[in-house]
XYZ file of C-alpha atoms in Angstrom:
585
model
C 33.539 59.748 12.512
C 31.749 59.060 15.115
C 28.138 57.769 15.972
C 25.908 57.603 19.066
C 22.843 55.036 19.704
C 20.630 56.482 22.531
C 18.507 54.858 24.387
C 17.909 50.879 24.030
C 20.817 50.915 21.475
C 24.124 50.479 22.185
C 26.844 52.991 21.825
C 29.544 52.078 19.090
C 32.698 54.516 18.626
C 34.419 53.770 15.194
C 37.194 56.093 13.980
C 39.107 56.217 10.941
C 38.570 54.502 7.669
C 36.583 51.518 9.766
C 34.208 49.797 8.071
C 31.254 51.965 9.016
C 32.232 54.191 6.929
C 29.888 52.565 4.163
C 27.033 53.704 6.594
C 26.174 57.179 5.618
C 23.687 58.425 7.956
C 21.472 61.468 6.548
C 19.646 61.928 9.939
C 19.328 60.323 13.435
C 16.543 57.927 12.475
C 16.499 55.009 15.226
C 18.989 51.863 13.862
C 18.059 48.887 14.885
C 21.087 47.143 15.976
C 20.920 43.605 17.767
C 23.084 43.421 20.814
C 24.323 40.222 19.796
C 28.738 39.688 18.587
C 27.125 36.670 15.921
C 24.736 39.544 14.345
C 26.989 41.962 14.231
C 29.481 39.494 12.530
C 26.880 38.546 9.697
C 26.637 42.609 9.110
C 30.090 42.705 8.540
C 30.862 39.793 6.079
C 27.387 41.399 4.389
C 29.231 44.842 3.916
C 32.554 43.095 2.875
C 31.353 40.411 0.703
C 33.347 37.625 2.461
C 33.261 34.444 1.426
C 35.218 32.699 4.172
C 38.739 33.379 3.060
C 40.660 34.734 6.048
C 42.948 33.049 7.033
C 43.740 30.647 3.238
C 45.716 31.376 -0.068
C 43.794 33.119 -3.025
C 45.055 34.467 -6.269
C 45.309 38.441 -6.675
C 46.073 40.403 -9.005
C 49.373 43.415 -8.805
C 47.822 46.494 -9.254
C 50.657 48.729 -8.390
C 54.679 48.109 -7.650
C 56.846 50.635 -5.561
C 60.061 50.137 -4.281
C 59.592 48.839 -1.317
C 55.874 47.250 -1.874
C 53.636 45.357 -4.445
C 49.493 46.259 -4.132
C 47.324 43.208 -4.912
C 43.987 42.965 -5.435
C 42.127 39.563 -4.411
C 38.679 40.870 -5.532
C 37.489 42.417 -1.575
C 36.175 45.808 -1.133
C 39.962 46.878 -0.304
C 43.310 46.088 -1.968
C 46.521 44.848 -0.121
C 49.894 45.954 0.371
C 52.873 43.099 0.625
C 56.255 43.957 1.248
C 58.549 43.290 -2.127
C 60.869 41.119 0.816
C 58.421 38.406 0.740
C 58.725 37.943 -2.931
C 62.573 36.967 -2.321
C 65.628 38.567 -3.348
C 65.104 40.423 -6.927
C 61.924 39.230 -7.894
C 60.340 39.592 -11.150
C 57.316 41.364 -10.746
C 54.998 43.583 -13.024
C 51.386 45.193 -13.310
C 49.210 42.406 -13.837
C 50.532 38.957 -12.961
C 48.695 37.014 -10.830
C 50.461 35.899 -7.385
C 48.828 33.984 -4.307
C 48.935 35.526 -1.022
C 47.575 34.852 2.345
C 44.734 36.232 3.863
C 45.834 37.218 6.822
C 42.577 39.792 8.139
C 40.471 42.202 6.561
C 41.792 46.053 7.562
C 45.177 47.011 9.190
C 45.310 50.733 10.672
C 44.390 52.220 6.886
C 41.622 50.222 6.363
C 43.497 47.888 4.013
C 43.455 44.004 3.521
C 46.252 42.884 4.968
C 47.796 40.100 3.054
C 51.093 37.673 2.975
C 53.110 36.348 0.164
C 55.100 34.600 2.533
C 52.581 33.223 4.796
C 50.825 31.726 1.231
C 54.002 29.850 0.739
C 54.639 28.762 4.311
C 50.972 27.576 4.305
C 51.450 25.557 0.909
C 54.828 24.099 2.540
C 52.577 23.001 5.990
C 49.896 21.274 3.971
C 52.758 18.983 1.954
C 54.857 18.750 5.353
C 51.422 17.508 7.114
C 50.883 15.251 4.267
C 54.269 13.745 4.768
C 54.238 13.209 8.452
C 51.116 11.403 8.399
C 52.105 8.933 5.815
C 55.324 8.695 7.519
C 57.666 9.990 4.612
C 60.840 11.535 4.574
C 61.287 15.304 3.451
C 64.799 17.073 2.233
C 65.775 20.008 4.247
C 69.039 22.150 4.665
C 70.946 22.528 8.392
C 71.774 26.522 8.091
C 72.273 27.696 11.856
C 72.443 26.483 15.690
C 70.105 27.285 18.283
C 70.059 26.925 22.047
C 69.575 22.663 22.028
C 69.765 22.089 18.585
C 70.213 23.512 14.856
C 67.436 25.097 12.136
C 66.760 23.343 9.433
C 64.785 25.065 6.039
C 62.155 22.755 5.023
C 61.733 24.647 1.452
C 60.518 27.976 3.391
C 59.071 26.434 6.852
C 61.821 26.627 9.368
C 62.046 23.349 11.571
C 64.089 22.640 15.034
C 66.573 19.695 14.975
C 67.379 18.751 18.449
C 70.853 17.480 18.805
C 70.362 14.408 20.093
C 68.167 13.776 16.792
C 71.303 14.884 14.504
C 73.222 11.208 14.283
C 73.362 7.752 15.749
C 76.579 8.733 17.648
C 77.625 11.914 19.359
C 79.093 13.914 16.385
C 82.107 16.794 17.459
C 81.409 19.150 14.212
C 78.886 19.498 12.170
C 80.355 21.580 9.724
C 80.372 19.225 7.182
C 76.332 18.196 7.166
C 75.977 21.970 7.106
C 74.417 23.802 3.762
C 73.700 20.659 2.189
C 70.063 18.579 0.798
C 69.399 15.850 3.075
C 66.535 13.477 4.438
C 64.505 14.123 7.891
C 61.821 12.635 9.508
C 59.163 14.985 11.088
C 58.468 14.055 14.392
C 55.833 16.675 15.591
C 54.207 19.540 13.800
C 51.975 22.121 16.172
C 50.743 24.796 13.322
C 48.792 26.954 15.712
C 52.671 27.993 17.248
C 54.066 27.301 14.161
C 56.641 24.595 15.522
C 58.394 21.547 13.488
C 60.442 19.073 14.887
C 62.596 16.776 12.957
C 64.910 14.188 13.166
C 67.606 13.416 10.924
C 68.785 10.057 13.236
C 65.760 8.396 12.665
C 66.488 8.259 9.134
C 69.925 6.865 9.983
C 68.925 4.258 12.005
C 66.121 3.439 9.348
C 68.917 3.316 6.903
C 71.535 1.370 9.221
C 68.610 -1.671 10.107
C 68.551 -2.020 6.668
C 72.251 -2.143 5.585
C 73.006 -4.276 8.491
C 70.252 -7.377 7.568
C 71.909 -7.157 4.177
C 75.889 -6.965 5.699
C 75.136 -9.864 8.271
C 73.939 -12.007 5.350
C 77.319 -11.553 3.350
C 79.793 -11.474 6.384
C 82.045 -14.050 6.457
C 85.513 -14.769 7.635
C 88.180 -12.750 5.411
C 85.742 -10.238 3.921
C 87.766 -7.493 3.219
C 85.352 -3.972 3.992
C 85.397 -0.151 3.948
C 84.896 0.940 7.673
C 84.725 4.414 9.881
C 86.253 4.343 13.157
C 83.371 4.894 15.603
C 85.063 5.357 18.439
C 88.800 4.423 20.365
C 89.865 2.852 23.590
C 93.132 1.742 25.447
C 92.185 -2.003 24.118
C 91.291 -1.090 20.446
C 88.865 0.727 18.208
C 85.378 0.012 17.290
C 84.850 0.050 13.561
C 81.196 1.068 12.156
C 80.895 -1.118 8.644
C 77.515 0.379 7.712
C 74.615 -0.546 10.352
C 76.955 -2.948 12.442
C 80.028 -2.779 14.363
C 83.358 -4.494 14.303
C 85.948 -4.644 17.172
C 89.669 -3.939 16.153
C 91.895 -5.126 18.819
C 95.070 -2.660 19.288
C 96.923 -5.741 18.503
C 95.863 -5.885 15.183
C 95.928 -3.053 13.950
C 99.751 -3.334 13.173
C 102.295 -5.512 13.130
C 104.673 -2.588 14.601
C 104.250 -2.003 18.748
C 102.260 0.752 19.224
C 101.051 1.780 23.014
C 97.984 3.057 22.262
C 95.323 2.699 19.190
C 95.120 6.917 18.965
C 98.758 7.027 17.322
C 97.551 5.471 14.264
C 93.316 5.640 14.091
C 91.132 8.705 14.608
C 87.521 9.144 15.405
C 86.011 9.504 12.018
C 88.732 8.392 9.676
C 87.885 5.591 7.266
C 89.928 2.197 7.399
C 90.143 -0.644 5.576
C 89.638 -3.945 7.590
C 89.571 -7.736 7.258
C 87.337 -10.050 8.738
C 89.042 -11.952 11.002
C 86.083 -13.835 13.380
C 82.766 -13.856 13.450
C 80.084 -15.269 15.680
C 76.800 -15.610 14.446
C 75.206 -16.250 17.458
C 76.098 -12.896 18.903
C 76.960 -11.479 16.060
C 80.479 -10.124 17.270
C 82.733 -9.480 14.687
C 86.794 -9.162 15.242
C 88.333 -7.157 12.812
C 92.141 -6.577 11.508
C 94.276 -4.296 9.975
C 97.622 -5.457 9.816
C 96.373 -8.672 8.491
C 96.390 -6.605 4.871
C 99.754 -6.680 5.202
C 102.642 -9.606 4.625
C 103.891 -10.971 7.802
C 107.163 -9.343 8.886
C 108.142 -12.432 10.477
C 108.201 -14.552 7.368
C 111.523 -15.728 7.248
C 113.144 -13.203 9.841
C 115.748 -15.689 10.672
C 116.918 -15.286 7.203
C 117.246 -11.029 8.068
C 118.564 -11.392 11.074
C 120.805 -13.446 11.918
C 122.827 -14.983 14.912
C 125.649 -13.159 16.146
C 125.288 -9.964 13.237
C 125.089 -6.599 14.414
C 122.006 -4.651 13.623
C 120.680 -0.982 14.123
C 117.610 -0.563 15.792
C 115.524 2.366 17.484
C 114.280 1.916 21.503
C 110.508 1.436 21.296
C 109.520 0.620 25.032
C 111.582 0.304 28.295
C 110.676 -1.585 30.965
C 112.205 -2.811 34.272
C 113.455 -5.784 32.822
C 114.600 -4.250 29.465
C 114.536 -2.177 26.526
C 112.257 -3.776 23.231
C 114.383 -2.560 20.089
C 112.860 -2.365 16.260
C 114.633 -3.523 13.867
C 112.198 -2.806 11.054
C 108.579 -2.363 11.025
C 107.117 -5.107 12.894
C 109.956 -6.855 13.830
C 111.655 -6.155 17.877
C 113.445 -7.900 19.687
C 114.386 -7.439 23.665
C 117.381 -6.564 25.468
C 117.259 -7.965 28.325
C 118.457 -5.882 31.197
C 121.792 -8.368 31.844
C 122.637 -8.035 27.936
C 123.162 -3.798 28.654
C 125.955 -3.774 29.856
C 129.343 -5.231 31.063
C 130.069 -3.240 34.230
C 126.562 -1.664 35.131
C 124.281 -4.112 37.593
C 121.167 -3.225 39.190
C 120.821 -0.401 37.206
C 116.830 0.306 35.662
C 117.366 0.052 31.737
C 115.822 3.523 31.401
C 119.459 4.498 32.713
C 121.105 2.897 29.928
C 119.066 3.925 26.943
C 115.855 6.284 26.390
C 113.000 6.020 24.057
C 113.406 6.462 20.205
C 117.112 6.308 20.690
C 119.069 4.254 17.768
C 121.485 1.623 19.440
C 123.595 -1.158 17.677
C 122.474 -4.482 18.760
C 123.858 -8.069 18.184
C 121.380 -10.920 17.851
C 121.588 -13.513 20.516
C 118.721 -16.127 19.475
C 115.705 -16.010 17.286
C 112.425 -18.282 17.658
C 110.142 -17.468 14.302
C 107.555 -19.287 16.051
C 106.990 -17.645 19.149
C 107.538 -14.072 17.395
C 110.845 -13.506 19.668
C 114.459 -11.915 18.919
C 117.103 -11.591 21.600
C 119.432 -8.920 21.304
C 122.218 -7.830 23.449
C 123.786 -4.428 23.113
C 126.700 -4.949 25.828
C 127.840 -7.552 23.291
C 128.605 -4.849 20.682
C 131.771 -3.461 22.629
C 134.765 -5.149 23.562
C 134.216 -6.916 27.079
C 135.976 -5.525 30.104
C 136.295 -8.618 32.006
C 138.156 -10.574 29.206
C 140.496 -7.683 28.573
C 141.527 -7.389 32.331
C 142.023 -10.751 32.754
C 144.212 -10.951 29.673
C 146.076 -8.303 31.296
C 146.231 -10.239 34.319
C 145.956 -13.864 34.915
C 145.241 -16.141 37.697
C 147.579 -15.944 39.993
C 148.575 -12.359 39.614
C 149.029 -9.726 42.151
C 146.983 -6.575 42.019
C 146.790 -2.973 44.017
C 142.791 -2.332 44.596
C 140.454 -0.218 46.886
C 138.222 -1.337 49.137
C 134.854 -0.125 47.916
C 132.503 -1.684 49.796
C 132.495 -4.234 53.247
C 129.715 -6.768 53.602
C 129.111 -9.533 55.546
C 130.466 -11.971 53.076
C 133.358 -10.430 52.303
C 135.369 -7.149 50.949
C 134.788 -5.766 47.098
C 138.163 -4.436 45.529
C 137.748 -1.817 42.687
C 140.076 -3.180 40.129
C 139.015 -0.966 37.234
C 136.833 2.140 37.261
C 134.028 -0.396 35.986
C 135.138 -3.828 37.206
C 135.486 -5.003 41.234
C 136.766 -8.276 42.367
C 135.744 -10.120 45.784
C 137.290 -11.048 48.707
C 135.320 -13.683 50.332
C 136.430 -13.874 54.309
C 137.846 -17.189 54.135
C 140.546 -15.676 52.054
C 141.446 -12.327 54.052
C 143.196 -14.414 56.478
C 144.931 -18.307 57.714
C 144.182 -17.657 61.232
C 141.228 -15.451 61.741
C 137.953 -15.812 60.310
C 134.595 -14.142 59.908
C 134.336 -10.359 61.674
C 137.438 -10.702 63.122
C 138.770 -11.374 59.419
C 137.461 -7.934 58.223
C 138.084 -5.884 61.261
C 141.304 -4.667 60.362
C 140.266 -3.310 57.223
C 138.309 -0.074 56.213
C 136.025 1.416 53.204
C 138.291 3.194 50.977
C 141.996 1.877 51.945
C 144.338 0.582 49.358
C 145.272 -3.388 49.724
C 147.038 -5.544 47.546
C 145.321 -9.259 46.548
C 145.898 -12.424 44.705
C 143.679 -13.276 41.736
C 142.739 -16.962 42.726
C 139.740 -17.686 40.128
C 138.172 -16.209 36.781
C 134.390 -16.640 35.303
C 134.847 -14.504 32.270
C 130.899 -15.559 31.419
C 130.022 -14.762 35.054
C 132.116 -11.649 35.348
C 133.188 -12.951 38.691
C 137.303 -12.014 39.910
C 137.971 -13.739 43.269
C 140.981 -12.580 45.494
C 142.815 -13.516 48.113
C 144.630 -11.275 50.586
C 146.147 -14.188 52.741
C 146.915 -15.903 49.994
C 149.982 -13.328 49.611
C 151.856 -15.598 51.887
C 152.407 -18.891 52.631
C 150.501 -20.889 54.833
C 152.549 -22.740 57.398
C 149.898 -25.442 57.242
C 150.308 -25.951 53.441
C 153.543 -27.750 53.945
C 152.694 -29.732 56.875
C 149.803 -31.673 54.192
C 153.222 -32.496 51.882
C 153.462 -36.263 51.862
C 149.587 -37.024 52.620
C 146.796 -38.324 50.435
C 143.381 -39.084 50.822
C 143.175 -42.540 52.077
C 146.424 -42.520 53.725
C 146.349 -43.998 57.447
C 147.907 -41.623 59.706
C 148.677 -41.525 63.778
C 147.170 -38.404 65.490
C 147.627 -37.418 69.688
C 144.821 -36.594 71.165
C 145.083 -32.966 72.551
C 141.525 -32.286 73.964
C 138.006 -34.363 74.514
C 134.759 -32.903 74.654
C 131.089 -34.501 74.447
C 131.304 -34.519 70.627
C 134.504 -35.713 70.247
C 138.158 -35.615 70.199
C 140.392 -33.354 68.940
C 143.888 -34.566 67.604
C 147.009 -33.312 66.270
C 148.470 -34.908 62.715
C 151.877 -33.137 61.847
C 151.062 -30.164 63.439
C 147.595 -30.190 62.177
C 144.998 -29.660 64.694
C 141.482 -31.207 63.400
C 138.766 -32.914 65.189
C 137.314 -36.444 64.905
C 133.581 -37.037 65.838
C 132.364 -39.508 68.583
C 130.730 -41.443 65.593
C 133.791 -42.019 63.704
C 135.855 -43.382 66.944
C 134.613 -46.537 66.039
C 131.979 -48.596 64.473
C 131.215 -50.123 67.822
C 129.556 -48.267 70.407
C 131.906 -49.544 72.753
C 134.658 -47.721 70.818
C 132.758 -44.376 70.669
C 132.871 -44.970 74.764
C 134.915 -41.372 75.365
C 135.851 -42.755 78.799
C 138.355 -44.561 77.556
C 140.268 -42.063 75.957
C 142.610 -39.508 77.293
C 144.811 -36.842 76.394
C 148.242 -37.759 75.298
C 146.972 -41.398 73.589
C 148.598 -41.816 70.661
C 145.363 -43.517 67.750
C 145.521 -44.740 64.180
C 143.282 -43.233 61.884
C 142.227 -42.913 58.105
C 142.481 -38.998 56.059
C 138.803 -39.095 54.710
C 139.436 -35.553 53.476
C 141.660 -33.048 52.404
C 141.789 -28.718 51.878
C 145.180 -27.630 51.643
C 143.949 -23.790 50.876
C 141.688 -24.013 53.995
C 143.999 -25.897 55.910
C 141.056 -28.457 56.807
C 142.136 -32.242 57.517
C 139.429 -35.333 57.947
C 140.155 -38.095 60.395
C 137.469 -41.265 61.202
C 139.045 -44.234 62.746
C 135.409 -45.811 62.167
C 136.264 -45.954 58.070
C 140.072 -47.421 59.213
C 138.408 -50.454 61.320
C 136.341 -50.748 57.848
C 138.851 -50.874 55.544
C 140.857 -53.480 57.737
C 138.082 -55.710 57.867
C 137.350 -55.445 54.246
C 141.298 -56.676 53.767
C 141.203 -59.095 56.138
C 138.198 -60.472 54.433
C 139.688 -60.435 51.144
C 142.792 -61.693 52.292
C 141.463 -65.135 54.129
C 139.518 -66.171 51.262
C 142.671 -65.918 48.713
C 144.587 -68.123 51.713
C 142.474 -69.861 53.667
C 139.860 -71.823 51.744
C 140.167 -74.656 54.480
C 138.302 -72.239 57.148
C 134.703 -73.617 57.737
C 133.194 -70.136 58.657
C 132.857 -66.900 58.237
C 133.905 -66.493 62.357
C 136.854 -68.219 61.847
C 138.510 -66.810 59.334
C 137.730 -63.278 60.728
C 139.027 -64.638 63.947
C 142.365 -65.493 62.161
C 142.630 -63.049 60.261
C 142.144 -60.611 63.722
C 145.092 -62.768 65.312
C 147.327 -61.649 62.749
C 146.616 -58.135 62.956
């Protein structure tokens, strides 16, 4: 339908069912219509009979049901059509019951009300959600999807976001679990115009967690025994939440067994049982324990293990100076690295033995007090050095290789596991040091004396020269230490003399030509003089002799001494009787 104003009135187009349509115009008689939106409002709420209820709930009445939608009347000059949807899944509807929708604006494209059962029951939700924000109360709602920062959360039919840093106190991995269920949030902002919630279910938490910790901080004490959930895990131990406060478990007690790190036994989540082991009330730090549950292992180990039994054990941790063995939960001991093996030196342990493998070990020691077992696995076979030597004694003759040359000496492979040494004072009587070792090569076969044993050691020393007999060896037959002997003097030099005893060519210091500095006077000695002297020392295997004629003068005067004042008691000083005693001599 259309209608035109002329002249001073304003031209108005309405089409449709449009609420002109209750103007009936029998002619083109002027209308007097105000050019003003407020009039022209007031005519409208005149036709309609509003009373100010768009956009709030009323009661209707159903008028009419179809499949697919449910007619109410709420008493305008038009009825309403709501989808059956809103009413939830199978709803129980008939003619006649009375419902309460939402308003929502007078005329849609048909010219009917257009009302919402839904948007009644979101409203009714927003007016008890408002009421709870502003007295600061909690409300239940249900987690039921994810979003792009956060999750949804149904607050009985108004849908709130949950920003995930608002979910828990601590960073959470899956929320499956708080998923579907009835639980507390605290609304943080509500904007109705855009229809926005936000909640937080962490707030509640940490409301919750103030509380429980005032009241756990008051009962704490030293050996309380409580329920915990790991919070989180480091390389040094795990942090324990006990409801509103935290606990530290050290990786060392958590059990009494070695374990490397605190992941192998606790996971993020996973509820413990812990003991109380410190606590400071003036920081409030609380050290926590595990194993501490348990008995000690080392109660009366010695009694378990015991000195010099073999035990099984399984390798638990190698390191460069050994392997750590467990002999039962909680208890290891350590083999040292020079308790692996008889043959195998300077060798990493990780080249004897590997991780988790079982080895026999024989107990060495055990200290209960400091916690410590020593083990020793080379001690469980028979040892190679005894059995060779058994096999050959000092003083036998053997058939080696030369294996290795170093300055020090030449090492003989004996066995395929065991080498002997010759040290360079015994590869020859007449040459020493390089030109000692110069006639030998890495790799050629020699024969060798065994001239000394250290089973405990596992030290063989040879002897190459000592094959044969040294010429000098004889030429000692007859002397002693102490003995006074008469030596030629074959060559002098600023240090000395050197002298010949029997065929024994030694050298006697300037110092010990006499206790006199006039006797030390090397002027007054020359080659070819024929002096007494006193054997100070003796090395028949070396062929090394000692001569001082300064400890002879000594020991003379010491007699003489001795022998005036058995004789002589007449002698009225000392002067004297050494005098006398010097004319004698």
């Amino acid at each position: 339908m259309f209608m035109d104003v002329s002249n001073s009135y304003k031209s108005i187009r309405f089409r449709g069912k449009g609420i002109l349509n209750c103007f009936y115009f029998m002619n083109t008689a002027e209308i007097n219509i105000p050019e003003t939106d407020e009039v022209f409002a007031d005519l409208l709420k005149e036709q309609m009979g509003d009373n100010g209820i768009i956009g709030s709930v009323v009661k209707g009445n159903i008028v009419k049901l179809t499949p697919d939608f449910v007619t109410v009347d709420v008493g305008l000059k038009s009825e309403g059509r709501i989808p059956v949807r809103e009413f939830g899944q199978n709803p129980e509807l008939k003619i006649g019951d009375m419902v309460e929708v939402y308003v929502d604006r007078y005329e849609d494209r048909d010219g009917n009300i257009v009302l919402s059962r839904e948007k009644a029951r979101r409203e009714e939700v927003w007016q008890d959600l408002e009421k709870a924000m502003n007295a600061n109360e909690r409300i239940n709602g249900i987690i039921f999807g994810r979003v792009k920062g956060g999750f949804t959360v149904d607050l009985n039919g108004a849908i709130a976001f949950l920003p995930g840093s608002q979910i828990d106190i601590r960073p959470i991995r899956d929320i499956t679990p708080l998923m579907g269920i009835s639980q507390p949030f605290q609304i943080l902002k509500m904007d109705k115009v855009r229809g926005n919630i936000v909640v937080s279910r962490r707030v509640v938490l940490e409301e919750t967690r103030a509380e429980s910790r005032a009241e756990l901080i008051d009962t704490i004490k030293e050996g309380t025994i409580l329920d915990g959930v790991v919070k989180n895990i480091t390389d040094y131990g795990a942090f324990i939440d006990l409801g509103g406060v935290d606990g530290l478990l050290h990786v060392t007690d958590i059990s009494w067994k070695r374990i490397n790190h605190p992941a192998e036994i606790l996971s993020v989540g996973q509820t413990v049982k812990v003991q109380v082991i410190k606590f400071n009330e003036d920081n409030q730090r609380i050290s926590l324990g595990m194993k501490q549950l348990e008995n000690d292992p080392w109660q009366n180990v010695e009694d378990r293990f015991k000195v010099g039994e073999i035990y099984k054990g399984k390798v638990t941790n190698i390191t460069d100076y050994g392997a750590f063995v467990e002999l039962e939960d909680g208890i290891e001991g350590l083999v040292h690295v020079s308790e692996m093996s008889w043959t195998r030196k300077n060798v990493h342990p990780g080249k004897i033995v590997s991780t988790s493998q079982e080895v026999e070990v024989k107990v060495l020691e055990v200290d209960p007090e400091k916690r410590r077992i020593s083990l020793g696995i080379k001690q469980c076979t028979p040892n190679p050095w005894a059995a060779y030597i058994e096999e050959h004694p000092l003083g036998s003759v053997i058939d080696g290789k030369i294996k290795n040359i170093t300055e020090f000496g030449l090492f003989i492979g004996l066995t395929d596991e065991i080498d002997g040494m010759i040290h360079l004072s015994d590869i020859s009587w007449d040459k020493s040091g390089e030109d000692a070792v110069k006639d030998y090569a890495k790799g050629q076969d020699i024969q060798a004396k065994i001239i000394d044993v250290d089973v405990e050691k596992e030290r063989i020393s040879l002897g190459i020269k000592q094959l044969v007999e040294d010429e000098n060896v004889s030429a000692f037959d007859g002397f002693k230490k102490g003995d006074t002997v008469k030596a030629v003097i074959t060559n002098i030099d600023d240090k000395g003399v050197d002298v010949e005893v029997n065929g024994i060519t030694t050298n006697i210091k300037k110092s010990d030509l006499s206790r006199d500095k006039a006797g030390q006077d090397l002027s007054q000695y020359n080659i070819g003089d024929e002096i007494e002297a006193k054997i100070t020392s003796m090395d028949k295997k070396k062929g090394k002799l000692g001569l001082s004629v300064k400890a002879l003068e000594i020991e003379e005067e010491k007699k003489a001494l001795e022998e005036y004042s058995n004789t002589s008691s007449a002698s009225s000083s000392l002067g004297e009787a050494l005098g006398e005693a010097l004319k004698k001599k």
